[in-house]
Amino acid sequence: MRHVTNLCVRGYHLDVYGHVNNARYLEFLEEARWRFFEEQAVIEAITGEALAMVVVNININYRRAAVIHEELAISTEITRVGNKSFVIHQEIALAETGELIADTDGTYVLFDNALGRAVAIEGEYKVLLDKLCG
């Protein structure tokens, strides 16, 4: 299941070079993931059990700089669900033309806050994430 979040580049997103700073893209991607998971009621299902979805690896390919007033479309989809981790693929593109700004594949785990460690993805969590997978 693919989800798209639109964001407009604002002045406070820019660095001294007049384009979106590389670190800011992580915030854009996180905002899109939260919207995706909130709309699919994943946040309530997982955090209600004192679990968190934690990034353990993320690699970003920067394709083109984004600048002020550009409307960005951030697509988010789960592409793989394993026994202990899942992968989320995201792309940031210009909303109007689809020109790719950046893309990423991130690996996430379910983290048990009480135990202080990642736990197996099983039962209702496996069913929920599988349902959302590509």
mmCIF file with all atom_site columns, C-alpha atoms in Angstrom:
data_model
loop_
_atom_site.group_PDB
_atom_site.id
_atom_site.type_symbol
_atom_site.label_atom_id
_atom_site.label_alt_id
_atom_site.label_comp_id
_atom_site.label_asym_id
_atom_site.label_entity_id
_atom_site.label_seq_id
_atom_site.pdbx_PDB_ins_code
_atom_site.Cartn_x
_atom_site.Cartn_y
_atom_site.Cartn_z
_atom_site.occupancy
_atom_site.B_iso_or_equiv
_atom_site.pdbx_formal_charge
_atom_site.auth_seq_id
_atom_site.auth_comp_id
_atom_site.auth_asym_id
_atom_site.auth_atom_id
_atom_site.pdbx_PDB_model_num
ATOM 1   C CA . MET A 1 1   ? 0.000  0.000   0.000   1.00 0.00 ? 1   MET A CA 1
ATOM 2   C CA . ARG A 1 2   ? 1.539  3.266   -1.152  1.00 0.00 ? 2   ARG A CA 1
ATOM 3   C CA . HIS A 1 3   ? 0.809  6.530   0.638   1.00 0.00 ? 3   HIS A CA 1
ATOM 4   C CA . VAL A 1 4   ? 1.650  10.063  -0.550  1.00 0.00 ? 4   VAL A CA 1
ATOM 5   C CA . THR A 1 5   ? 2.214  13.065  1.705   1.00 0.00 ? 5   THR A CA 1
ATOM 6   C CA . ASN A 1 6   ? 2.571  16.550  0.228   1.00 0.00 ? 6   ASN A CA 1
ATOM 7   C CA . LEU A 1 7   ? 4.809  19.179  1.807   1.00 0.00 ? 7   LEU A CA 1
ATOM 8   C CA . CYS A 1 8   ? 5.798  22.648  0.631   1.00 0.00 ? 8   CYS A CA 1
ATOM 9   C CA . VAL A 1 9   ? 9.396  23.786  1.040   1.00 0.00 ? 9   VAL A CA 1
ATOM 10  C CA . ARG A 1 10  ? 9.483  26.780  3.385   1.00 0.00 ? 10  ARG A CA 1
ATOM 11  C CA . GLY A 1 11  ? 12.233 29.280  4.107   1.00 0.00 ? 11  GLY A CA 1
ATOM 12  C CA . TYR A 1 12  ? 13.097 27.654  7.432   1.00 0.00 ? 12  TYR A CA 1
ATOM 13  C CA . HIS A 1 13  ? 13.844 24.364  5.594   1.00 0.00 ? 13  HIS A CA 1
ATOM 14  C CA . LEU A 1 14  ? 16.742 25.981  3.720   1.00 0.00 ? 14  LEU A CA 1
ATOM 15  C CA . ASP A 1 15  ? 20.407 26.174  4.586   1.00 0.00 ? 15  ASP A CA 1
ATOM 16  C CA . VAL A 1 16  ? 22.884 28.962  3.768   1.00 0.00 ? 16  VAL A CA 1
ATOM 17  C CA . TYR A 1 17  ? 23.140 27.632  0.198   1.00 0.00 ? 17  TYR A CA 1
ATOM 18  C CA . GLY A 1 18  ? 19.444 28.272  -0.449  1.00 0.00 ? 18  GLY A CA 1
ATOM 19  C CA . HIS A 1 19  ? 18.354 24.645  -0.735  1.00 0.00 ? 19  HIS A CA 1
ATOM 20  C CA . VAL A 1 20  ? 16.942 22.060  1.649   1.00 0.00 ? 20  VAL A CA 1
ATOM 21  C CA . ASN A 1 21  ? 19.667 20.802  3.945   1.00 0.00 ? 21  ASN A CA 1
ATOM 22  C CA . ASN A 1 22  ? 20.375 17.070  3.827   1.00 0.00 ? 22  ASN A CA 1
ATOM 23  C CA . ALA A 1 23  ? 19.355 16.597  7.472   1.00 0.00 ? 23  ALA A CA 1
ATOM 24  C CA . ARG A 1 24  ? 15.980 18.237  6.830   1.00 0.00 ? 24  ARG A CA 1
ATOM 25  C CA . TYR A 1 25  ? 15.073 15.462  4.360   1.00 0.00 ? 25  TYR A CA 1
ATOM 26  C CA . LEU A 1 26  ? 15.092 13.031  7.292   1.00 0.00 ? 26  LEU A CA 1
ATOM 27  C CA . GLU A 1 27  ? 12.417 15.177  8.932   1.00 0.00 ? 27  GLU A CA 1
ATOM 28  C CA . PHE A 1 28  ? 10.357 15.212  5.738   1.00 0.00 ? 28  PHE A CA 1
ATOM 29  C CA . LEU A 1 29  ? 10.593 11.424  5.504   1.00 0.00 ? 29  LEU A CA 1
ATOM 30  C CA . GLU A 1 30  ? 9.655  11.014  9.158   1.00 0.00 ? 30  GLU A CA 1
ATOM 31  C CA . GLU A 1 31  ? 6.631  13.301  8.769   1.00 0.00 ? 31  GLU A CA 1
ATOM 32  C CA . ALA A 1 32  ? 5.445  11.196  5.820   1.00 0.00 ? 32  ALA A CA 1
ATOM 33  C CA . ARG A 1 33  ? 5.910  7.938   7.763   1.00 0.00 ? 33  ARG A CA 1
ATOM 34  C CA . TRP A 1 34  ? 3.928  9.292   10.717  1.00 0.00 ? 34  TRP A CA 1
ATOM 35  C CA . ARG A 1 35  ? 1.062  10.373  8.446   1.00 0.00 ? 35  ARG A CA 1
ATOM 36  C CA . PHE A 1 36  ? 1.063  6.965   6.725   1.00 0.00 ? 36  PHE A CA 1
ATOM 37  C CA . PHE A 1 37  ? 1.014  5.066   10.007  1.00 0.00 ? 37  PHE A CA 1
ATOM 38  C CA . GLU A 1 38  ? -1.560 7.368   11.620  1.00 0.00 ? 38  GLU A CA 1
ATOM 39  C CA . GLU A 1 39  ? -3.950 7.000   8.682   1.00 0.00 ? 39  GLU A CA 1
ATOM 40  C CA . GLN A 1 40  ? -3.597 3.220   8.851   1.00 0.00 ? 40  GLN A CA 1
ATOM 41  C CA . ALA A 1 41  ? -4.074 3.145   12.674  1.00 0.00 ? 41  ALA A CA 1
ATOM 42  C CA . VAL A 1 42  ? -0.666 1.518   13.112  1.00 0.00 ? 42  VAL A CA 1
ATOM 43  C CA . ILE A 1 43  ? 0.514  3.997   15.739  1.00 0.00 ? 43  ILE A CA 1
ATOM 44  C CA . GLU A 1 44  ? -2.337 3.163   18.107  1.00 0.00 ? 44  GLU A CA 1
ATOM 45  C CA . ALA A 1 45  ? -1.988 -0.577  17.591  1.00 0.00 ? 45  ALA A CA 1
ATOM 46  C CA . ILE A 1 46  ? 1.727  -0.633  18.293  1.00 0.00 ? 46  ILE A CA 1
ATOM 47  C CA . THR A 1 47  ? 2.293  2.139   20.823  1.00 0.00 ? 47  THR A CA 1
ATOM 48  C CA . GLY A 1 48  ? -0.711 0.948   22.803  1.00 0.00 ? 48  GLY A CA 1
ATOM 49  C CA . GLU A 1 49  ? 1.401  -2.086  23.623  1.00 0.00 ? 49  GLU A CA 1
ATOM 50  C CA . ALA A 1 50  ? 4.415  0.050   24.667  1.00 0.00 ? 50  ALA A CA 1
ATOM 51  C CA . LEU A 1 51  ? 6.222  -0.729  21.441  1.00 0.00 ? 51  LEU A CA 1
ATOM 52  C CA . ALA A 1 52  ? 7.908  1.665   19.062  1.00 0.00 ? 52  ALA A CA 1
ATOM 53  C CA . MET A 1 53  ? 8.958  1.460   15.431  1.00 0.00 ? 53  MET A CA 1
ATOM 54  C CA . VAL A 1 54  ? 12.649 2.303   15.475  1.00 0.00 ? 54  VAL A CA 1
ATOM 55  C CA . VAL A 1 55  ? 14.920 2.966   12.504  1.00 0.00 ? 55  VAL A CA 1
ATOM 56  C CA . VAL A 1 56  ? 18.056 0.798   12.601  1.00 0.00 ? 56  VAL A CA 1
ATOM 57  C CA . ASN A 1 57  ? 19.417 1.680   9.156   1.00 0.00 ? 57  ASN A CA 1
ATOM 58  C CA . ILE A 1 58  ? 18.603 4.305   6.566   1.00 0.00 ? 58  ILE A CA 1
ATOM 59  C CA . ASN A 1 59  ? 20.370 5.144   3.324   1.00 0.00 ? 59  ASN A CA 1
ATOM 60  C CA . ILE A 1 60  ? 19.365 8.220   1.348   1.00 0.00 ? 60  ILE A CA 1
ATOM 61  C CA . ASN A 1 61  ? 20.177 8.902   -2.282  1.00 0.00 ? 61  ASN A CA 1
ATOM 62  C CA . TYR A 1 62  ? 20.079 12.637  -2.964  1.00 0.00 ? 62  TYR A CA 1
ATOM 63  C CA . ARG A 1 63  ? 19.164 13.229  -6.616  1.00 0.00 ? 63  ARG A CA 1
ATOM 64  C CA . ARG A 1 64  ? 18.464 16.982  -6.840  1.00 0.00 ? 64  ARG A CA 1
ATOM 65  C CA . ALA A 1 65  ? 18.215 19.919  -4.456  1.00 0.00 ? 65  ALA A CA 1
ATOM 66  C CA . ALA A 1 66  ? 14.775 21.098  -3.380  1.00 0.00 ? 66  ALA A CA 1
ATOM 67  C CA . VAL A 1 67  ? 14.305 24.870  -3.086  1.00 0.00 ? 67  VAL A CA 1
ATOM 68  C CA . ILE A 1 68  ? 11.822 27.303  -1.577  1.00 0.00 ? 68  ILE A CA 1
ATOM 69  C CA . HIS A 1 69  ? 8.144  27.070  -2.590  1.00 0.00 ? 69  HIS A CA 1
ATOM 70  C CA . GLU A 1 70  ? 8.506  23.701  -4.319  1.00 0.00 ? 70  GLU A CA 1
ATOM 71  C CA . GLU A 1 71  ? 5.674  21.311  -3.545  1.00 0.00 ? 71  GLU A CA 1
ATOM 72  C CA . LEU A 1 72  ? 7.036  17.890  -2.679  1.00 0.00 ? 72  LEU A CA 1
ATOM 73  C CA . ALA A 1 73  ? 5.231  14.554  -2.856  1.00 0.00 ? 73  ALA A CA 1
ATOM 74  C CA . ILE A 1 74  ? 6.656  11.961  -0.480  1.00 0.00 ? 74  ILE A CA 1
ATOM 75  C CA . SER A 1 75  ? 5.608  8.403   -1.189  1.00 0.00 ? 75  SER A CA 1
ATOM 76  C CA . THR A 1 76  ? 5.862  5.806   1.554   1.00 0.00 ? 76  THR A CA 1
ATOM 77  C CA . GLU A 1 77  ? 5.399  2.062   1.348   1.00 0.00 ? 77  GLU A CA 1
ATOM 78  C CA . ILE A 1 78  ? 6.444  -1.011  3.255   1.00 0.00 ? 78  ILE A CA 1
ATOM 79  C CA . THR A 1 79  ? 8.294  -3.262  0.829   1.00 0.00 ? 79  THR A CA 1
ATOM 80  C CA . ARG A 1 80  ? 9.331  -6.165  3.051   1.00 0.00 ? 80  ARG A CA 1
ATOM 81  C CA . VAL A 1 81  ? 8.294  -7.612  6.386   1.00 0.00 ? 81  VAL A CA 1
ATOM 82  C CA . GLY A 1 82  ? 10.650 -10.116 7.947   1.00 0.00 ? 82  GLY A CA 1
ATOM 83  C CA . ASN A 1 83  ? 10.771 -11.900 11.287  1.00 0.00 ? 83  ASN A CA 1
ATOM 84  C CA . LYS A 1 84  ? 12.660 -9.156  13.101  1.00 0.00 ? 84  LYS A CA 1
ATOM 85  C CA . SER A 1 85  ? 12.595 -6.137  10.800  1.00 0.00 ? 85  SER A CA 1
ATOM 86  C CA . PHE A 1 86  ? 10.722 -4.455  7.998   1.00 0.00 ? 86  PHE A CA 1
ATOM 87  C CA . VAL A 1 87  ? 11.763 -2.165  5.153   1.00 0.00 ? 87  VAL A CA 1
ATOM 88  C CA . ILE A 1 88  ? 10.117 1.100   4.185   1.00 0.00 ? 88  ILE A CA 1
ATOM 89  C CA . HIS A 1 89  ? 10.838 2.598   0.770   1.00 0.00 ? 89  HIS A CA 1
ATOM 90  C CA . GLN A 1 90  ? 10.274 6.335   0.401   1.00 0.00 ? 90  GLN A CA 1
ATOM 91  C CA . GLU A 1 91  ? 10.682 8.754   -2.467  1.00 0.00 ? 91  GLU A CA 1
ATOM 92  C CA . ILE A 1 92  ? 10.635 12.540  -2.413  1.00 0.00 ? 92  ILE A CA 1
ATOM 93  C CA . ALA A 1 93  ? 9.649  14.018  -5.771  1.00 0.00 ? 93  ALA A CA 1
ATOM 94  C CA . LEU A 1 94  ? 8.344  17.260  -7.155  1.00 0.00 ? 94  LEU A CA 1
ATOM 95  C CA . ALA A 1 95  ? 4.571  17.037  -6.867  1.00 0.00 ? 95  ALA A CA 1
ATOM 96  C CA . GLU A 1 96  ? 3.951  18.686  -10.236 1.00 0.00 ? 96  GLU A CA 1
ATOM 97  C CA . THR A 1 97  ? 6.417  16.805  -12.445 1.00 0.00 ? 97  THR A CA 1
ATOM 98  C CA . GLY A 1 98  ? 7.406  13.705  -10.479 1.00 0.00 ? 98  GLY A CA 1
ATOM 99  C CA . GLU A 1 99  ? 11.091 14.611  -10.786 1.00 0.00 ? 99  GLU A CA 1
ATOM 100 C CA . LEU A 1 100 ? 12.949 12.622  -8.133  1.00 0.00 ? 100 LEU A CA 1
ATOM 101 C CA . ILE A 1 101 ? 14.574 14.626  -5.336  1.00 0.00 ? 101 ILE A CA 1
ATOM 102 C CA . ALA A 1 102 ? 15.660 11.768  -3.062  1.00 0.00 ? 102 ALA A CA 1
ATOM 103 C CA . ASP A 1 103 ? 14.877 8.144   -2.316  1.00 0.00 ? 103 ASP A CA 1
ATOM 104 C CA . THR A 1 104 ? 15.570 5.856   0.577   1.00 0.00 ? 104 THR A CA 1
ATOM 105 C CA . ASP A 1 105 ? 15.195 2.368   1.928   1.00 0.00 ? 105 ASP A CA 1
ATOM 106 C CA . GLY A 1 106 ? 15.067 2.214   5.697   1.00 0.00 ? 106 GLY A CA 1
ATOM 107 C CA . THR A 1 107 ? 15.106 -0.815  7.965   1.00 0.00 ? 107 THR A CA 1
ATOM 108 C CA . TYR A 1 108 ? 12.956 -0.680  11.083  1.00 0.00 ? 108 TYR A CA 1
ATOM 109 C CA . VAL A 1 109 ? 12.316 -2.925  14.081  1.00 0.00 ? 109 VAL A CA 1
ATOM 110 C CA . LEU A 1 110 ? 9.615  -3.175  16.701  1.00 0.00 ? 110 LEU A CA 1
ATOM 111 C CA . PHE A 1 111 ? 11.248 -2.002  19.911  1.00 0.00 ? 111 PHE A CA 1
ATOM 112 C CA . ASP A 1 112 ? 9.873  -3.054  23.293  1.00 0.00 ? 112 ASP A CA 1
ATOM 113 C CA . ASN A 1 113 ? 10.306 -0.062  25.593  1.00 0.00 ? 113 ASN A CA 1
ATOM 114 C CA . ALA A 1 114 ? 10.064 -2.136  28.781  1.00 0.00 ? 114 ALA A CA 1
ATOM 115 C CA . LEU A 1 115 ? 12.627 -4.709  27.646  1.00 0.00 ? 115 LEU A CA 1
ATOM 116 C CA . GLY A 1 116 ? 14.863 -2.149  25.969  1.00 0.00 ? 116 GLY A CA 1
ATOM 117 C CA . ARG A 1 117 ? 15.348 -4.231  22.842  1.00 0.00 ? 117 ARG A CA 1
ATOM 118 C CA . ALA A 1 118 ? 13.883 -5.179  19.472  1.00 0.00 ? 118 ALA A CA 1
ATOM 119 C CA . VAL A 1 119 ? 11.332 -7.987  19.453  1.00 0.00 ? 119 VAL A CA 1
ATOM 120 C CA . ALA A 1 120 ? 10.124 -10.448 16.832  1.00 0.00 ? 120 ALA A CA 1
ATOM 121 C CA . ILE A 1 121 ? 7.442  -9.276  14.432  1.00 0.00 ? 121 ILE A CA 1
ATOM 122 C CA . GLU A 1 122 ? 4.709  -11.834 14.989  1.00 0.00 ? 122 GLU A CA 1
ATOM 123 C CA . GLY A 1 123 ? 1.012  -12.270 15.648  1.00 0.00 ? 123 GLY A CA 1
ATOM 124 C CA . GLU A 1 124 ? -1.211 -9.247  15.110  1.00 0.00 ? 124 GLU A CA 1
ATOM 125 C CA . TYR A 1 125 ? 1.790  -7.014  14.303  1.00 0.00 ? 125 TYR A CA 1
ATOM 126 C CA . LYS A 1 126 ? 2.925  -9.328  11.528  1.00 0.00 ? 126 LYS A CA 1
ATOM 127 C CA . VAL A 1 127 ? -0.619 -9.421  10.107  1.00 0.00 ? 127 VAL A CA 1
ATOM 128 C CA . LEU A 1 128 ? -0.903 -5.617  10.282  1.00 0.00 ? 128 LEU A CA 1
ATOM 129 C CA . LEU A 1 129 ? 2.451  -4.921  8.603   1.00 0.00 ? 129 LEU A CA 1
ATOM 130 C CA . ASP A 1 130 ? 1.932  -7.654  5.988   1.00 0.00 ? 130 ASP A CA 1
ATOM 131 C CA . LYS A 1 131 ? -1.418 -6.051  5.109   1.00 0.00 ? 131 LYS A CA 1
ATOM 132 C CA . LEU A 1 132 ? 0.373  -2.757  4.416   1.00 0.00 ? 132 LEU A CA 1
ATOM 133 C CA . CYS A 1 133 ? 3.250  -4.313  2.494   1.00 0.00 ? 133 CYS A CA 1
ATOM 134 C CA . GLY A 1 134 ? 3.559  -3.238  -1.182  1.00 0.00 ? 134 GLY A CA 1
#
